[in-house]
XYZ file of C-alpha atoms in Angstrom:
127
model
C -23.608 -128.479 31.841
C -26.610 -128.632 29.498
C -28.739 -131.625 30.325
C -27.288 -131.836 33.833
C -29.154 -128.830 35.213
C -32.948 -128.808 35.552
C -35.012 -126.207 33.746
C -35.404 -122.902 35.588
C -38.828 -121.254 35.415
C -38.495 -117.465 35.564
C -41.496 -115.294 36.446
C -41.104 -111.638 35.517
C -43.072 -108.495 34.841
C -43.611 -107.548 31.177
C -42.210 -104.055 31.853
C -38.937 -104.999 33.585
C -35.820 -104.713 31.396
C -33.318 -105.851 34.017
C -35.194 -109.157 34.397
C -34.556 -109.907 30.731
C -30.868 -109.136 31.221
C -30.738 -111.575 34.158
C -32.416 -114.262 32.013
C -29.709 -113.675 29.382
C -27.039 -114.081 32.093
C -28.509 -117.517 32.860
C -28.674 -118.428 29.157
C -25.011 -117.466 28.828
C -24.308 -119.964 31.635
C -26.220 -122.691 29.723
C -29.348 -122.769 31.848
C -32.491 -124.017 30.114
C -35.143 -121.359 30.771
C -38.910 -121.245 30.752
C -39.739 -117.530 30.667
C -43.164 -116.687 32.161
C -44.391 -113.096 31.946
C -46.832 -112.174 34.725
C -48.843 -109.081 35.630
C -49.139 -110.224 39.268
C -45.667 -110.823 40.634
C -46.831 -110.500 44.257
C -49.111 -113.528 43.837
C -46.133 -115.551 42.571
C -43.933 -114.424 45.478
C -46.722 -115.378 47.901
C -47.203 -118.778 46.227
C -43.511 -119.660 46.578
C -43.037 -118.237 50.089
C -40.737 -115.304 49.325
C -40.497 -113.155 52.480
C -41.032 -109.425 51.979
C -37.455 -108.741 53.195
C -36.069 -111.025 50.464
C -38.147 -109.632 47.581
C -36.767 -108.329 44.309
C -38.190 -107.816 40.825
C -38.363 -111.407 39.515
C -38.844 -114.874 40.974
C -37.566 -118.168 39.581
C -37.965 -121.810 40.560
C -35.465 -124.589 39.878
C -35.398 -128.130 41.279
C -37.773 -127.134 44.118
C -35.764 -124.040 45.123
C -36.833 -120.406 44.836
C -34.373 -117.955 43.284
C -35.349 -114.352 44.021
C -33.787 -111.409 42.229
C -30.412 -110.937 40.584
C -28.681 -114.051 41.948
C -25.491 -114.936 40.027
C -25.627 -118.207 38.076
C -22.672 -119.602 40.047
C -24.689 -119.366 43.279
C -27.621 -121.198 41.692
C -25.240 -123.962 40.577
C -23.759 -124.136 44.085
C -27.244 -124.325 45.634
C -28.122 -127.259 43.352
C -24.891 -129.048 44.292
C -25.193 -128.451 48.053
C -28.954 -129.090 48.303
C -29.342 -127.270 51.659
C -32.627 -127.411 53.586
C -33.824 -123.948 52.553
C -36.705 -122.502 50.554
C -34.290 -120.630 48.336
C -31.763 -117.868 47.846
C -32.186 -114.178 47.141
C -30.418 -110.957 46.306
C -32.889 -108.587 47.994
C -33.597 -105.346 46.184
C -31.774 -104.523 42.976
C -28.090 -103.787 43.757
C -26.029 -102.219 40.978
C -23.443 -104.609 39.555
C -25.443 -107.803 40.041
C -26.184 -109.896 36.915
C -28.749 -107.917 34.920
C -28.078 -104.708 36.873
C -24.732 -103.819 35.320
C -23.997 -100.095 35.058
C -20.539 -99.647 33.606
C -17.815 -100.473 36.110
C -19.904 -99.630 39.182
C -20.510 -102.551 41.548
C -22.258 -102.096 44.862
C -21.437 -104.631 47.580
C -24.224 -107.183 48.013
C -25.025 -110.538 49.548
C -26.857 -113.621 48.378
C -29.076 -114.694 51.292
C -30.643 -118.109 51.882
C -34.038 -118.287 53.578
C -35.953 -121.186 55.102
C -39.535 -121.982 56.129
C -38.893 -120.840 59.709
C -37.937 -117.346 58.568
C -34.213 -117.759 59.176
C -31.767 -115.952 56.903
C -28.105 -116.807 56.286
C -25.442 -115.304 54.046
C -24.945 -117.738 51.157
C -22.367 -115.614 49.313
C -20.824 -112.170 49.674
C -19.778 -109.871 46.818
């Protein structure tokens, strides 16, 4: 997969430990990462059009798509293959059991949601 997937630029707060764990999840899946630490995450979310309802702790950009929060690597790969007409995908909030938010065997149900410029949301994947 290396070489076939574009670099992902991850914006994260310097004080967030779970963001670093999510970045490691992507590295484990052979993503090439540019890690950008920022003290103003809201400005980044505004710049890339992340709706308040879709917000989480970190924001990433890959091949023109926004990845918000603890999205599993497999969903990012699927997004890049499908190339839907959306702004990006998100795991809103910080559900336990998502990549980077592991807490033993506990896994809360969660959804990966796609969002577009018109403010429409759709379930992209369900866990």
